[in-house]
Coordinates of C-alpha atoms in Angstrom, one line a residue:
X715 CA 69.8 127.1 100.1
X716 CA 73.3 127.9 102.0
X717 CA 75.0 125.1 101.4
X718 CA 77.6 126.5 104.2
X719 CA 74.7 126.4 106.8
X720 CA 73.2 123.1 105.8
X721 CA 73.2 120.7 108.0
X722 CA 73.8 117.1 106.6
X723 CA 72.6 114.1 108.6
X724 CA 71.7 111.8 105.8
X725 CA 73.7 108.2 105.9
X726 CA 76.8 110.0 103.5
X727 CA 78.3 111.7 102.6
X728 CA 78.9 113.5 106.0
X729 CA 80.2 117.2 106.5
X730 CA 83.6 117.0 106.2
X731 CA 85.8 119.2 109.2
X732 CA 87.6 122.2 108.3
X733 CA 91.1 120.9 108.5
X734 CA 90.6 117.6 106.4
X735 CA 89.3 120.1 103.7
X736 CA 92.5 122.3 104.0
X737 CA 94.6 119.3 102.9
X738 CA 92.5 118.9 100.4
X739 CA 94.6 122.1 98.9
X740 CA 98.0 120.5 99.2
X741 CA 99.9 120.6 95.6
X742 CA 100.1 117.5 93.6
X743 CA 102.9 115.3 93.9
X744 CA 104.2 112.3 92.0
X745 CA 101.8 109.2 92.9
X746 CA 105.2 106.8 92.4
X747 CA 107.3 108.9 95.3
X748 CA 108.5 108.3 98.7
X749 CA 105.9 111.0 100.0
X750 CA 103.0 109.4 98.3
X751 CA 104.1 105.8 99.6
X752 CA 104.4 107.6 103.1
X753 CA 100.8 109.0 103.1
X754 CA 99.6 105.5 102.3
X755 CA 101.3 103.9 104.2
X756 CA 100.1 106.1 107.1
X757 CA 96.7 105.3 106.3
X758 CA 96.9 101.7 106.0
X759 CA 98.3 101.6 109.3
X760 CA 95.5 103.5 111.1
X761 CA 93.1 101.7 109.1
X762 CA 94.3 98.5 110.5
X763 CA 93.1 99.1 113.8
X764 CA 90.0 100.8 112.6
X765 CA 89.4 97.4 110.8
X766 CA 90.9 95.3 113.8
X767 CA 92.5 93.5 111.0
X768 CA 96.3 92.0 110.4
X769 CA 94.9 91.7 107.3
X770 CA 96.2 93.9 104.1
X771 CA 94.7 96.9 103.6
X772 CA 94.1 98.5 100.2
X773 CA 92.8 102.3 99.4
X774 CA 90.7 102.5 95.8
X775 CA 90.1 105.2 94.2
X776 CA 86.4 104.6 93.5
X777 CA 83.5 104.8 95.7
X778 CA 82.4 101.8 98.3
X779 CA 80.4 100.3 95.0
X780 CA 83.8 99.7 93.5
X781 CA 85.3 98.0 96.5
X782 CA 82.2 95.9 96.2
X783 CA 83.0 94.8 93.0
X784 CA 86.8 94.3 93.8
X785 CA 85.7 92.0 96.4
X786 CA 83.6 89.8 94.6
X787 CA 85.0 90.1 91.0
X788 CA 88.6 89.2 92.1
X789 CA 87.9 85.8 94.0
X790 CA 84.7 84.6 92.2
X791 CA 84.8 83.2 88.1
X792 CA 82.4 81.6 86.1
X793 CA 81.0 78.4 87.7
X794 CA 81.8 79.5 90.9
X795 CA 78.7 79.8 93.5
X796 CA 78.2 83.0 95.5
X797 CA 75.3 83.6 97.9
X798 CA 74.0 87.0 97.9
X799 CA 72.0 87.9 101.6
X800 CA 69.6 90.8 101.1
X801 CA 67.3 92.2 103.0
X802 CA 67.8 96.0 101.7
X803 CA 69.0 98.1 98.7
X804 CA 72.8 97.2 99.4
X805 CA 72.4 93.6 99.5
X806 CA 70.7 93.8 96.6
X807 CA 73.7 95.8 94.6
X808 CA 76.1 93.2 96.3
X809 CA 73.9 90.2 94.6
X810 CA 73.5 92.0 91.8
X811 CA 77.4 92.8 91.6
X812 CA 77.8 89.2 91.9
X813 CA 75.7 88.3 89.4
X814 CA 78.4 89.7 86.6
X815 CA 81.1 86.9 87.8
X816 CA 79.5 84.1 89.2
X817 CA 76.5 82.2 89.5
X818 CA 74.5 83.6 92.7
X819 CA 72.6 82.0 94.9
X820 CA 70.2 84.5 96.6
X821 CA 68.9 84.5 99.8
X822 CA 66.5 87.4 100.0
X823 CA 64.3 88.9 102.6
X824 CA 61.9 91.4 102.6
X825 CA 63.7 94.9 103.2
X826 CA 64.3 95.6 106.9
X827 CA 63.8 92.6 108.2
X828 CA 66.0 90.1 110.1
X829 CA 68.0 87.4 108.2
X830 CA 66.6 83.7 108.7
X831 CA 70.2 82.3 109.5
X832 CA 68.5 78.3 109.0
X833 CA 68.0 79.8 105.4
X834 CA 71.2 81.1 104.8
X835 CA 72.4 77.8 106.8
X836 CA 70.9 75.7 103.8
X837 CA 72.3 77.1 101.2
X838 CA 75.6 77.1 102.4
X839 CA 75.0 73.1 103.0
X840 CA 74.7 72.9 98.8
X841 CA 78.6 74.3 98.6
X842 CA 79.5 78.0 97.6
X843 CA 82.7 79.4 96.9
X844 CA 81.6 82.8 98.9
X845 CA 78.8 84.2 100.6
X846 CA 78.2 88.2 100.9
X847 CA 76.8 90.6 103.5
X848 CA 75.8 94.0 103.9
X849 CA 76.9 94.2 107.5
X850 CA 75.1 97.6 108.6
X851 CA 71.9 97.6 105.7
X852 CA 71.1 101.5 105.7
X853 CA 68.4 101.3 103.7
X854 CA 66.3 99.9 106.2
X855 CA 68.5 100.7 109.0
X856 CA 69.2 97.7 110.3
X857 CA 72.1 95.6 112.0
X858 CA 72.7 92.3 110.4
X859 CA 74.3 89.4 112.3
X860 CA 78.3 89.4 110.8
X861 CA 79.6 87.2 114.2
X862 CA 76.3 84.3 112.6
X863 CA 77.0 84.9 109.1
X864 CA 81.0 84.2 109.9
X865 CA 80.8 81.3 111.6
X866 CA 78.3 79.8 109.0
X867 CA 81.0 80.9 106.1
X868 CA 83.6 79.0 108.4
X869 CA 82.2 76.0 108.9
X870 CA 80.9 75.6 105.4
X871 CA 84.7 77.2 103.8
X872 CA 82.8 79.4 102.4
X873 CA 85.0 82.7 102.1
X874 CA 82.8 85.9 103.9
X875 CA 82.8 88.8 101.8
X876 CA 81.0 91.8 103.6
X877 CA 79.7 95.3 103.3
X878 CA 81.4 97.6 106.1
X879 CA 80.7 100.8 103.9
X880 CA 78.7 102.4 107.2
X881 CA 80.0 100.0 109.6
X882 CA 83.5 100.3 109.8
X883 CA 84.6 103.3 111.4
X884 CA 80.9 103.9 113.7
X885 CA 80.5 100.8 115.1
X886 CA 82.3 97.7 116.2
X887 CA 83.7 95.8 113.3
X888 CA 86.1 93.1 114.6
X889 CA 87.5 92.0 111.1
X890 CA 89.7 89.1 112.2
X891 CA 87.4 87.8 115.1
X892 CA 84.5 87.3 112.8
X893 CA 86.7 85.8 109.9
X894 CA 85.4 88.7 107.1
X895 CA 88.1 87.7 104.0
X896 CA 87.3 91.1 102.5
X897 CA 85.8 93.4 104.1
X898 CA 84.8 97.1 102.7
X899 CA 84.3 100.4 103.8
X900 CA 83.8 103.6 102.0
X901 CA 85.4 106.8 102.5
X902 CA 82.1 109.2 102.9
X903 CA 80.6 107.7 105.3
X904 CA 81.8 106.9 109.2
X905 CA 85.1 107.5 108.5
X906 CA 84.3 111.5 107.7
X907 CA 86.7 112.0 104.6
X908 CA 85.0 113.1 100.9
X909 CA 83.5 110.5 99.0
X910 CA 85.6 108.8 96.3
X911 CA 88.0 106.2 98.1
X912 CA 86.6 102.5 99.5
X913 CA 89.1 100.5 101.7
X914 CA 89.3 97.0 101.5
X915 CA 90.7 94.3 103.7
X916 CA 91.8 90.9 102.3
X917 CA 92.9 87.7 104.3
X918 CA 95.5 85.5 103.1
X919 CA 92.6 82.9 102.6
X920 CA 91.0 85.4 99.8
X921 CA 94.2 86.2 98.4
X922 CA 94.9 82.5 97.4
X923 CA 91.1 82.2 96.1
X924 CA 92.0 84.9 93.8
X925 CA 95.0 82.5 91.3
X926 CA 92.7 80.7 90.3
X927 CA 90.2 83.2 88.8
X928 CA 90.8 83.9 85.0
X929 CA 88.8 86.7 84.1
X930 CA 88.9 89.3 86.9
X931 CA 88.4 93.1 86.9
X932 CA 91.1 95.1 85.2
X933 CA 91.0 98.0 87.2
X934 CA 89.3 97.1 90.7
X935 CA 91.8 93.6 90.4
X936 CA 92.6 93.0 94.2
X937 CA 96.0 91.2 93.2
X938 CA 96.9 93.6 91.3
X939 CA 96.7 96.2 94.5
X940 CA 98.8 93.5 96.7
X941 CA 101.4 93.7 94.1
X942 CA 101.7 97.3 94.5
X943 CA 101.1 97.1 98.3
X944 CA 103.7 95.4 98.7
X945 CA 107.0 97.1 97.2
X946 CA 109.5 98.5 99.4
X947 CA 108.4 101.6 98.5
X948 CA 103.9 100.7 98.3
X949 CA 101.8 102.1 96.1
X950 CA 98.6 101.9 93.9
X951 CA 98.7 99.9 90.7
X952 CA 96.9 103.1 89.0
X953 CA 96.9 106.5 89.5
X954 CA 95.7 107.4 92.8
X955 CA 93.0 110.3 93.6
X956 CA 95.5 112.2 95.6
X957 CA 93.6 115.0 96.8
X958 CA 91.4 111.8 98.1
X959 CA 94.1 110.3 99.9
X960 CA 95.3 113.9 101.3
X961 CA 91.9 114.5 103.2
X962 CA 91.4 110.7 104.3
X963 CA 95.2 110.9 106.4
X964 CA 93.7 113.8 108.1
X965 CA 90.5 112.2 108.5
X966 CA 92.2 109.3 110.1
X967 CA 94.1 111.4 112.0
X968 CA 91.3 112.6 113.3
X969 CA 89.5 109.0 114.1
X970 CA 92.8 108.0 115.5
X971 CA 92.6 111.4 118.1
X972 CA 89.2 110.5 119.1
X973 CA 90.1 107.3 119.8
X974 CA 88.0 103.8 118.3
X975 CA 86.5 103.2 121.8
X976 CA 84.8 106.4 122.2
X977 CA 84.4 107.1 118.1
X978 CA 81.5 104.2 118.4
X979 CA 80.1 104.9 122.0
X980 CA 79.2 108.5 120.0
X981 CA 78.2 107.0 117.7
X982 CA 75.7 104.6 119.4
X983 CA 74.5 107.2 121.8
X984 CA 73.7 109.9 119.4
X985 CA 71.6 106.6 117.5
X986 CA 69.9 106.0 120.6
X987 CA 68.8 109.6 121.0
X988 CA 67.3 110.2 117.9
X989 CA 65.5 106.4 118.6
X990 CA 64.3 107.9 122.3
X991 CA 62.9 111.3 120.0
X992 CA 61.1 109.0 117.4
X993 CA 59.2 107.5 120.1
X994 CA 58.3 110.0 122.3
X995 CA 56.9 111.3 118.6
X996 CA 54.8 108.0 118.0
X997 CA 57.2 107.6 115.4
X998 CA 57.5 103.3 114.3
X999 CA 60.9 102.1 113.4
X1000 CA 61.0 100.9 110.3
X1001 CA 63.0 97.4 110.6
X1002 CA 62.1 94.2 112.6
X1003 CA 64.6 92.6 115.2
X1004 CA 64.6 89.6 116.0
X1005 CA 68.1 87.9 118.7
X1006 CA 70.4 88.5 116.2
X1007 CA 69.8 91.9 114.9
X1008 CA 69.5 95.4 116.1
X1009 CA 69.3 99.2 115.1
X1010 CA 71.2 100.5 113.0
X1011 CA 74.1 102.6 115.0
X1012 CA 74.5 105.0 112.0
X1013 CA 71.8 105.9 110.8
X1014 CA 68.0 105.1 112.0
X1015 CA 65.0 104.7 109.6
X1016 CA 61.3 105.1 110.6
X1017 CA 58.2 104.6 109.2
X1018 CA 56.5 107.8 107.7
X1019 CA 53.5 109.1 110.0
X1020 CA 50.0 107.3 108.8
X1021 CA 48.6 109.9 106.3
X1022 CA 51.8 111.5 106.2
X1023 CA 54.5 110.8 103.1
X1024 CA 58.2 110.7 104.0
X1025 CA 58.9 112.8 101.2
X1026 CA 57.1 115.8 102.2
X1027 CA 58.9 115.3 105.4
X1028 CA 62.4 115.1 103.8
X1029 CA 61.6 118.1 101.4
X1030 CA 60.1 120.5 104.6
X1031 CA 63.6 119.3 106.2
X1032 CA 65.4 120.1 103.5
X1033 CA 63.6 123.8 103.2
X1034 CA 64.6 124.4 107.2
X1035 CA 68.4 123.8 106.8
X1036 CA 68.8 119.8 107.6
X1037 CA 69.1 117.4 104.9
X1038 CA 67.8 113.9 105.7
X1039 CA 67.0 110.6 103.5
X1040 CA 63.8 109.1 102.4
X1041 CA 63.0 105.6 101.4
X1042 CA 65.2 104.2 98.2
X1043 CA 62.9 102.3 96.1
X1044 CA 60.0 100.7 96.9
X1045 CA 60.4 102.2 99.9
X1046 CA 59.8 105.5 98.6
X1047 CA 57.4 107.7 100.5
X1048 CA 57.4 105.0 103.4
X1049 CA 60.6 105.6 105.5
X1050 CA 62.6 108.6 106.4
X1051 CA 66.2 108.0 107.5
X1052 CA 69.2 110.7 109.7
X1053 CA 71.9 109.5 109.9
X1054 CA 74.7 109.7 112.5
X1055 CA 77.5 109.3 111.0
X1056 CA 81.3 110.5 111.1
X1057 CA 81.7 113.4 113.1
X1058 CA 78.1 114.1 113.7
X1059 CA 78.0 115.8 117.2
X1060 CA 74.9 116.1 120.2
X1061 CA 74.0 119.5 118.7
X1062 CA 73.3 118.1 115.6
X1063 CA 71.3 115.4 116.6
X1064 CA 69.2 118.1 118.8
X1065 CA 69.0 120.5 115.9
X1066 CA 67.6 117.8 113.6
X1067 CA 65.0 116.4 116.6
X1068 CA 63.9 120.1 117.0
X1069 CA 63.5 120.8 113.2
X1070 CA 61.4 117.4 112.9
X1071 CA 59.5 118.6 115.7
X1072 CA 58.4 121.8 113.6
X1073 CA 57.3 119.8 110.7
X1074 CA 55.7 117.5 112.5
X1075 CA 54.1 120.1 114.3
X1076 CA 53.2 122.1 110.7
X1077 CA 51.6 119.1 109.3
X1078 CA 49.3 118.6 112.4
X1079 CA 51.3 115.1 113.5
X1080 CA 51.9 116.9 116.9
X1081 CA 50.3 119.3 119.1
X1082 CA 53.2 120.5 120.9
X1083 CA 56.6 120.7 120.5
X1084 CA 59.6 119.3 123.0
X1085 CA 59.0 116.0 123.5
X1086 CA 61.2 114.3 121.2
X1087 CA 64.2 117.1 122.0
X1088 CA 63.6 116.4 125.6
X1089 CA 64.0 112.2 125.1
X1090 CA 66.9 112.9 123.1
X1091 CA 68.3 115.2 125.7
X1092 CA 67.9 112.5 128.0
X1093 CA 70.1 110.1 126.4
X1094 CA 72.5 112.2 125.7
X1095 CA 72.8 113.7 129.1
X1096 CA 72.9 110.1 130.6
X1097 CA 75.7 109.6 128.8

């Protein structure tokens, strides 16, 4: 396989443009300098708006897993109540995250579909220090309701921790007007950088949550970050992955270019595309809606063709140039998942409808093929 002519549209990491690569090769330079502080800087301010946050802003050198953890293991001690929301493999991990520093409360649904907010409504009635969401759940593809879950947290003072790893950056994420205390996004994945950085934003509200909290993580310590954030000259507490931090400035740059309006009306076309394809296949969407959730934006998951296992059709992708995602767990061999995410373009939606087509058409699912390229060609054109 040519790596060179794959094409990735799997929900991250995302093919990465030319020019955020070339910074990649800048030489090192002292992490503690003015030129390092400059860099971040610059990327804490675009990230800002990208976050539609006044809140700090804080680049780790670890993937979207350890700004998880940051998030959770710097406000919440032993005794302290958190409740975890899943309904996917990432709420899951965030629960299970929890579960190392406080005493979770769980409110799980079955994977992909839609959070009962009376559920989540009485458990935040019993008293919780913090309550955690996975905002955009690609495992199952789904939208869950932040705006709901945020004003629940508020009422209830319950800080709102959430998962913007393949939110932020694709779709609307209003950090401030939903009141998210941290929020947390990772670098691979709408933001179109290399994988290896998360970004977290922290409210004032989740900074003083964090005194009183004895035992927090060494490295991923949030406090510890503000410290650093805030000299004259800002840095990170640790050494920073500076080749990391090179390609996410141009990466932003490139965001910032595009422009955060159009950046998620891309995205949400391309997503509605590959949705008019799937169905003009016969193709189920895997997760249920119900008012207060929708599609996933960013990547769209469907159910495998009856007699047909997702694998085989992730594999036959795989073999004609177009990587894709199956089902994590026990969703294996159910789902199949592209993604449209970062810089993802028209053409590569169109290539990936037209490869799916073949295989499709290979394994005797269709008769003809076109009619999912045309759908998609439809949207896109409409737009």
């Amino acid at each position: 396989m040519d790596l060179e002519d794959t094409l990735l549209m799997m929900p991250g990491p995302v093919p990465v443009a030319p020019r955020v690569l070339r910074a990649m090769s800048k030489p090192m330079i002292n992490h503690r300098s003015a030129e390092f502080a400059g860099i971040y800087t610059d990327c804490r301010e675009i990230l800002s708006s990208v976050f539609q946050t006044k809140n700090d802003i804080f680049l780790l050198s670890g993937s979207g897993t350890a700004g998880m953890e940051a998030a959770v293991g710097s406000v919440a001690g032993n005794g302290d109540k958190i409740i975890a929301i899943e309904n996917g493999k990432f709420g899951e991990r965030f629960k299970d995250i929890a579960a190392l520093y406080a005493d979770v409360v769980p409110a799980v649904f079955e994977w992909g579909l839609p959070i009962d907010l009376e559920i989540v409504k009485e458990k935040l009635e019993e008293g919780a220090k913090a309550i955690t969401l996975v905002h955009n759940e690609t495992s199952a593809g789904i939208l869950n309701p932040a705006v709901e879950i945020g004003k629940l947290a508020k009422k209830h003072d319950a800080l709102f921790i959430m998962d913007g790893v393949t939110s932020v950056g694709g779709d609307n994420v209003r950090v401030d007007e939903w009141g998210v205390d941290i929020a947390v996004v990772g670098s691979q994945k709408c933001l179109a950088a290399p994988p290896g950085l998360s970004v977290v934003s922290v409210s004032e509200r989740a900074f003083e949550a964090m005194k009183d909290v004895t035992k927090k993580p060494y490295y991923n310590d949030l406090l510890a970050y503000k410290k650093s954030g805030d000299k004259p000259r800002p840095e990170t507490p640790y050494t920073p992955a500076i080749p990391l931090f090179y390609a996410l400035q141009e990466a932003l740059h490139i965001v910032k270019e595009e422009g955060m309006e159009a950046r998620i009306k891309r995205h949400r076309i391309l997503s509605e595309a590959v949705r008019a394809a799937t169905a003009a296949l016969n193709i189920e969407m895997f997760p249920q809606l119900n008012e207060y959730s929708h599609y996933s934006n960013t990547i769209s998951a469907m159910k495998a063709p009856a007699g047909i296992d997702s694998e085989d059709i992730k594999n036959d992708m795989k073999k004609r140039g177009v990587i894709i995602a199956g089902g994590q767990e026990r969703l294996k061999s159910k789902i199949f998942r592209i993604g449209c995410m970062g810089n993802v373009t028209a053409r590569d939606v169109l290539s990936t409808i037209q490869q799916l087509e073949i295989v499709l058409n290979k394994r005797g699912y269709v008769d003809s093929l076109g009619a999912g390229t045309e759908a998609a060609t439809r949207v896109i054109d409409r737009a």
